[in-house]
Short mmCIF file of C-alpha atoms in Angstrom, two decimals:
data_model
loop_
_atom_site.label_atom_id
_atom_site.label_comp_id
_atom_site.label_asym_id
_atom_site.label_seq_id
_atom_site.Cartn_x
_atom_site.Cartn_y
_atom_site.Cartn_z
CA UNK H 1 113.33 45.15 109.66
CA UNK H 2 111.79 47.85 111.97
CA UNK H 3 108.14 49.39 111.75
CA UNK H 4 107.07 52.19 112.64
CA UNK H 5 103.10 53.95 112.54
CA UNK H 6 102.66 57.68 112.10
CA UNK H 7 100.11 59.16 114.69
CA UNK H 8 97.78 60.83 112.35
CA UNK H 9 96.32 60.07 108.77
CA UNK H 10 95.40 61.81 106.05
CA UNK H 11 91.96 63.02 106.11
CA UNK H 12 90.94 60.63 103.33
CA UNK H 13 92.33 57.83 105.61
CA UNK H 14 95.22 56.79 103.90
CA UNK H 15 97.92 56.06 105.91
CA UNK H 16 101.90 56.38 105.55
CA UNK H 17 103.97 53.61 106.13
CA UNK H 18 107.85 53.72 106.33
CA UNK H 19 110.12 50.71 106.20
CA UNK H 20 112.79 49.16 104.44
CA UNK H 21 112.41 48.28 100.22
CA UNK H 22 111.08 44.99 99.69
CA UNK H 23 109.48 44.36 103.41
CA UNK H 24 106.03 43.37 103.65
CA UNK H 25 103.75 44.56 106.59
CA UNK H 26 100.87 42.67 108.06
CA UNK H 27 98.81 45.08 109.35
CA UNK H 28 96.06 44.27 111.42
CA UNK H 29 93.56 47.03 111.68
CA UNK H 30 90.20 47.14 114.27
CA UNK H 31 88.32 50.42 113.73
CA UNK H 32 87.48 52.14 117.07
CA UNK H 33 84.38 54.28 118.68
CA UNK H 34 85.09 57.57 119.98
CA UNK H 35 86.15 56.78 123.47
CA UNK H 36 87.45 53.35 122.66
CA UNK H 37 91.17 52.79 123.04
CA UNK H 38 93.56 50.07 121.28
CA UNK H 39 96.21 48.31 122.76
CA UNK H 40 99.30 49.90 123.94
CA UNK H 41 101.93 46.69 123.99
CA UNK H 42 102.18 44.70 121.11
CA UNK H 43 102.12 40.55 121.54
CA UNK H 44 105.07 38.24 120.35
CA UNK H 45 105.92 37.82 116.83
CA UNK H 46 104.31 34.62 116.48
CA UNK H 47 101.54 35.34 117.94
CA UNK H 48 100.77 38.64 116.35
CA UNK H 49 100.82 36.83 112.74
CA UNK H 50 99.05 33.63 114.09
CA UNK H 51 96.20 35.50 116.65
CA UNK H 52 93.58 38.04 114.78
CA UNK H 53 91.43 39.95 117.65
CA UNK H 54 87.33 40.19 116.30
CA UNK H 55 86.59 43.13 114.80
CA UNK H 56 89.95 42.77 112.89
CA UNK H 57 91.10 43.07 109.00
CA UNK H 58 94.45 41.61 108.18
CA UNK H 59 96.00 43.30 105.23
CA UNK H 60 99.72 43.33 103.62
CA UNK H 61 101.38 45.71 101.93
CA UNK H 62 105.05 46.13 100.76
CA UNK H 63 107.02 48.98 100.31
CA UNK H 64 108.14 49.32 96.88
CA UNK H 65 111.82 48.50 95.28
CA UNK H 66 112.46 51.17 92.91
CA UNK H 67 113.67 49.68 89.65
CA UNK H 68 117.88 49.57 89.67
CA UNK H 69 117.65 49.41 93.82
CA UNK H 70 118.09 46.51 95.90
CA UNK H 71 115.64 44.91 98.09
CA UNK H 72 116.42 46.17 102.27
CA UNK H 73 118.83 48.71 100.94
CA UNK H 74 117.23 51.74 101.43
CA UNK H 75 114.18 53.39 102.93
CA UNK H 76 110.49 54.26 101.54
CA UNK H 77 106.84 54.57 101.66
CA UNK H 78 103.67 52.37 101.37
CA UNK H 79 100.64 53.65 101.20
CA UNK H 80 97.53 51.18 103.60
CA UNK H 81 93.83 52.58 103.02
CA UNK H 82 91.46 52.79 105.94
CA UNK H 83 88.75 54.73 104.73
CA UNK H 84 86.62 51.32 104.08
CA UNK H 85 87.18 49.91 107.65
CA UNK H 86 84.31 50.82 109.83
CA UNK H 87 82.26 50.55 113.04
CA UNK H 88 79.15 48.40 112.22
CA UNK H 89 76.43 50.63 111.43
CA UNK H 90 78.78 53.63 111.54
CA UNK H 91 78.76 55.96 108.62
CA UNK H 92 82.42 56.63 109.09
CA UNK H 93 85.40 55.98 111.30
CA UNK H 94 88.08 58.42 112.70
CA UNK H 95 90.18 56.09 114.59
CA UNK H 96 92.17 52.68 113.98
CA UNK H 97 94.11 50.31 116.20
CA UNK H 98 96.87 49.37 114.18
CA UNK H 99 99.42 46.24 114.69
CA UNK H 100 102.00 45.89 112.06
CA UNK H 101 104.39 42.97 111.86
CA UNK H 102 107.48 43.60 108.93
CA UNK H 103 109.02 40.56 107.10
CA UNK H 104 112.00 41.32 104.93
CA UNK H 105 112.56 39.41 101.41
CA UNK H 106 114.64 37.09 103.43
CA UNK H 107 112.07 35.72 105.79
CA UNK H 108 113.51 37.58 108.92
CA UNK H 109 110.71 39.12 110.91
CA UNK H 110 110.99 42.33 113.07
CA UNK H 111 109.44 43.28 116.38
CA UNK H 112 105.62 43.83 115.78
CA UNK H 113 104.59 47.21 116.85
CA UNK H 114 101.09 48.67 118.08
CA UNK H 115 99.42 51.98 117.81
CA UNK H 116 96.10 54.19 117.93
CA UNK H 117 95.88 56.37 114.69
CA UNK H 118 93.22 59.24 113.93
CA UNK H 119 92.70 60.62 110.68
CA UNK H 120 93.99 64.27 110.19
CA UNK H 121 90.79 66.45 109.08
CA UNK H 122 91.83 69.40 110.92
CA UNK H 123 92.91 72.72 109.59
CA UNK H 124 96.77 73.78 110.52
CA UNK H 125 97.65 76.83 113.30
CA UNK H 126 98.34 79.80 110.93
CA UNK H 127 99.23 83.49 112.89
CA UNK H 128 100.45 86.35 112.13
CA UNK H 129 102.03 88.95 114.18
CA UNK H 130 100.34 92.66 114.02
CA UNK H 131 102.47 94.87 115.84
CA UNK H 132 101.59 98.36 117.32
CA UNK H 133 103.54 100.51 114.91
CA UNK H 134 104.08 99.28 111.03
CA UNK H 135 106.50 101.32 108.74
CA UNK H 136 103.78 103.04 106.55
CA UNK H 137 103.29 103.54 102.78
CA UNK H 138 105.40 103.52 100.45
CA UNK H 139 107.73 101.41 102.17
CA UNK H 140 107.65 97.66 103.37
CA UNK H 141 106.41 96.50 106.37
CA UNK H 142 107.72 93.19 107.42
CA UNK H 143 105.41 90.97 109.61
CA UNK H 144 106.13 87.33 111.01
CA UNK H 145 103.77 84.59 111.49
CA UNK H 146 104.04 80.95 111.94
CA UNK H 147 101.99 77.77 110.56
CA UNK H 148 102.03 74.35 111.26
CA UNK H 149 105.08 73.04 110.49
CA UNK H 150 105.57 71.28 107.23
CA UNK H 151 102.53 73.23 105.88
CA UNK H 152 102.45 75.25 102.72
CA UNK H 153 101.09 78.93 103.34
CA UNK H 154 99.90 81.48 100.50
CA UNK H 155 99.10 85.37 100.76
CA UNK H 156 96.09 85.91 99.06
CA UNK H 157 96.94 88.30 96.03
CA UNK H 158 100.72 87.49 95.78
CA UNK H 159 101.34 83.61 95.97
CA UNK H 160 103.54 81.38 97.93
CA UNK H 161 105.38 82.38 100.62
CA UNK H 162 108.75 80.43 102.05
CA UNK H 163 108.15 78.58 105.17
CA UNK H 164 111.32 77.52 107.09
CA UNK H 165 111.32 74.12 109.04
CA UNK H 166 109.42 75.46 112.21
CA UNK H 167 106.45 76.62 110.28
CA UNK H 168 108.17 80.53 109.85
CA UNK H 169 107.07 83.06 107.51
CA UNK H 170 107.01 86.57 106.40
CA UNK H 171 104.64 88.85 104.80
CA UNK H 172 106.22 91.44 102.97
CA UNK H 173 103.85 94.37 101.82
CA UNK H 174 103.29 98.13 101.86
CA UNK H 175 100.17 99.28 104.35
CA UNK H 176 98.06 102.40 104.81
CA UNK H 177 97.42 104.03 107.47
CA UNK H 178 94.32 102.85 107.97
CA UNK H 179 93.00 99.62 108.87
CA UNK H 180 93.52 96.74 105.29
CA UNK H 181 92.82 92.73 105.37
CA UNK H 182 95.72 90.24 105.01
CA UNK H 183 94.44 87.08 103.88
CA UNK H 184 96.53 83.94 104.11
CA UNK H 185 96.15 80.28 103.20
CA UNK H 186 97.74 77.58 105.14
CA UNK H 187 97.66 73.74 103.91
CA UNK H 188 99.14 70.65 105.74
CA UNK H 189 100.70 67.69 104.54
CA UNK H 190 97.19 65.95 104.61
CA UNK H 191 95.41 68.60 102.45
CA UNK H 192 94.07 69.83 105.05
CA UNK H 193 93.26 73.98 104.97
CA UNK H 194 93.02 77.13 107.08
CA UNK H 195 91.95 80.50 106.24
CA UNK H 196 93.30 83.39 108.33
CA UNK H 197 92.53 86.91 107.97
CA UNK H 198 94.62 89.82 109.69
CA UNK H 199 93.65 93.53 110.19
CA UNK H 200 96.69 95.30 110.32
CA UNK H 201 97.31 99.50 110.36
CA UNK H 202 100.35 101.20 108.45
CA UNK H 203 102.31 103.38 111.45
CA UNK H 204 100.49 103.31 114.83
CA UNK H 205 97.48 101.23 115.08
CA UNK H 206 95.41 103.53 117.12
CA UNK H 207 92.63 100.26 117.45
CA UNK H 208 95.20 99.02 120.45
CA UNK H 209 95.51 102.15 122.58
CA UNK H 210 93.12 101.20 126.12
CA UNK H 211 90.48 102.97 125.04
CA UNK H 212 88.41 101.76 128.02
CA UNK H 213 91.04 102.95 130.15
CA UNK H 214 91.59 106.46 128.94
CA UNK H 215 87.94 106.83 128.99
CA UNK H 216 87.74 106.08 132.51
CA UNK H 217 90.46 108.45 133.54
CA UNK H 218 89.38 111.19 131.53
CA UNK H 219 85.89 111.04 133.21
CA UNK H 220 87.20 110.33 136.97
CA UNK H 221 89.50 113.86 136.18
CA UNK H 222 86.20 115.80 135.16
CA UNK H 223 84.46 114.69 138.19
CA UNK H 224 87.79 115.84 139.87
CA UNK H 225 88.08 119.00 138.81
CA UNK H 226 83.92 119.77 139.07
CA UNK H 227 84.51 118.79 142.75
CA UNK H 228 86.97 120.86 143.70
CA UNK H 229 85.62 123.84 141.70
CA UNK H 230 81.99 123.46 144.04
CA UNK H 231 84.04 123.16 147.04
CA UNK H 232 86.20 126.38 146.21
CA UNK H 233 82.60 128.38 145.74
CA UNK H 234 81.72 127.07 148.68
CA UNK H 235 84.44 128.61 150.94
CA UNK H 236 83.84 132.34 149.25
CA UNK H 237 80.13 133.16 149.63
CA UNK H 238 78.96 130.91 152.82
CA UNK H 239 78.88 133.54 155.49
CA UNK H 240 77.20 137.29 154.61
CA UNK H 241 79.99 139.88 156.32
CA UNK H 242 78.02 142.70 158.38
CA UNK H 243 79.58 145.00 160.36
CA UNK H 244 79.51 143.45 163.61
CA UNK H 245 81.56 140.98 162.01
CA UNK H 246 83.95 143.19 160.38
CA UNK H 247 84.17 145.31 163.62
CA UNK H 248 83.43 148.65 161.97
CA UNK H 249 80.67 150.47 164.11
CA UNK H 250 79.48 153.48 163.08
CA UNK H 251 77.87 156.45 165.98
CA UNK H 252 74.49 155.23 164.53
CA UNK H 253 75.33 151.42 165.46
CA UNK H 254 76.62 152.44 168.89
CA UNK H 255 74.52 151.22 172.32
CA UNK H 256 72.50 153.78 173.87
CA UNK H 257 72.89 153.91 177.79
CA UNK H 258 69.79 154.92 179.35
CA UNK H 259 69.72 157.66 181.90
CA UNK H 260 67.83 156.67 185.10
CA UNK H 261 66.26 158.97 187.86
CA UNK H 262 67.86 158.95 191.48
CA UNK H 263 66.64 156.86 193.89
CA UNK H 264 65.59 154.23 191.21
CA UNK H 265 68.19 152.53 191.89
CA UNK H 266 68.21 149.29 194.57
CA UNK H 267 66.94 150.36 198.31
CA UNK H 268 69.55 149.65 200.73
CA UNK H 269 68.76 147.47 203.55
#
């Protein structure tokens, strides 16, 4: 017989064992601290039934033989509790060292195998997809999301919705054109729950243009335009025209020339 331990429990501890009808498991379990860390190779079979580390509780288990079945013919479950198995002092424990040896009805025992467990209290993943544009009201707006997989998710309002192996959905439903809520529930094969809740617009979901961005441009083209507008002004009304500068000279803007009286002028030498 083979053994195998699942990586996670349930969040009220319980833990899933697989094996072969009929075979017992002694499982030796040593809670751990937070940053504690169990054993990663597992011992010889002889000395994993005969040698108990401290700290340790021994318990066996055997996975059921459903009546009309034979013993090692087929495969199951057995359920091994940990909730009770502590830390001294601690209030709780999240984590377990686990070494499991299987014995069949037969007396043949299987390769003992070693693992660190922690108990599953966390929520699934659960998204949805909410795209730019949306067909709008009245018709159907399809829109994909994904959950853990394995987990069971429900739309708020309508009921179950079919989840494909890799956690796939689809939300079918008719949306205004205006921001609406989609609420889904998500739970895992632990009973563990999330909550997600979804804004999405029917047709173009204005919330997703860059507002920023378009902001920013629309200001940097008024300052544009203001500038070039001052420096335009500028260039017309700088310099007052006169009529020296437009070379048009009327008799009253002419020079005089002054007459002068002979022998004013320079005495020769």
């Amino acid at each position: 017989p083979k053994a195998t331990i699942e990586a996670t429990t349930d969040k009220d501890g319980s833990a899933t064992l697989p094996g072969y009808t009929g075979t017992r498991l002694f499982v030796s379990i040593r809670p751990l601290g937070e940053d504690e860390e169990g054993p990663d190779v597992a011992p010889s079979k002889l000395d994993s039934l005969l040698q108990v580390p401290n700290d340790t509780v021994v318990r066996t288990v055997r996975v059921p033989v459903p009546p009309g079945n034979e013993s090692g013919r087929d495969g199951a479950f057995t359920m091994l509790g940990l909730s009770d198995i502590r830390k001294d002092g601690a209030p709780s424990t999240s984590r377990w060292s686990l070494r499991v040896v299987p014995i069949n009805d037969w007396g043949e025992v299987g390769f003992p195998v070693v693992r660190t467990i922690t108990r599953d209290a966390v929520g699934p993943t659960l998204n949805l997809e909410t795209p730019f544009t949306n067909p709008v009201w009245p018709f159907l707006a399809h829109l994909s999301g994904r959950a853990e997989p394995g987990s069971a998710v429900t739309l708020d309002g309508s009921g179950p919705l079919e989840v494909d192996e890799a956690g796939r959905f689809t939300v079918v439903t008719r949306l205004a054109p205006w921001p609406q809520t989609v609420r889904l529930t998500a739970t895992d094969v632990s009973g563990n729950t999330s909550v997600g809740e979804f804004s999405v617009v029917g047709g173009v979901d204005y919330r997703q243009f860059p507002w920023a961005l378009i902001v920013a441009l629309t200001l940097l083209g008024l300052v544009a335009v203001r500038g070039l507008s001052s420096a335009g002004r500028a260039r017309g009304g700088g310099v007052e025209a006169t009529s020296w500068s437009l070379g048009v000279l009327d008799d009253a803007a002419r020079p005089e020339i002054e007459e002068l009286p002979p022998g004013s002028g320079l005495a020769p030498r």
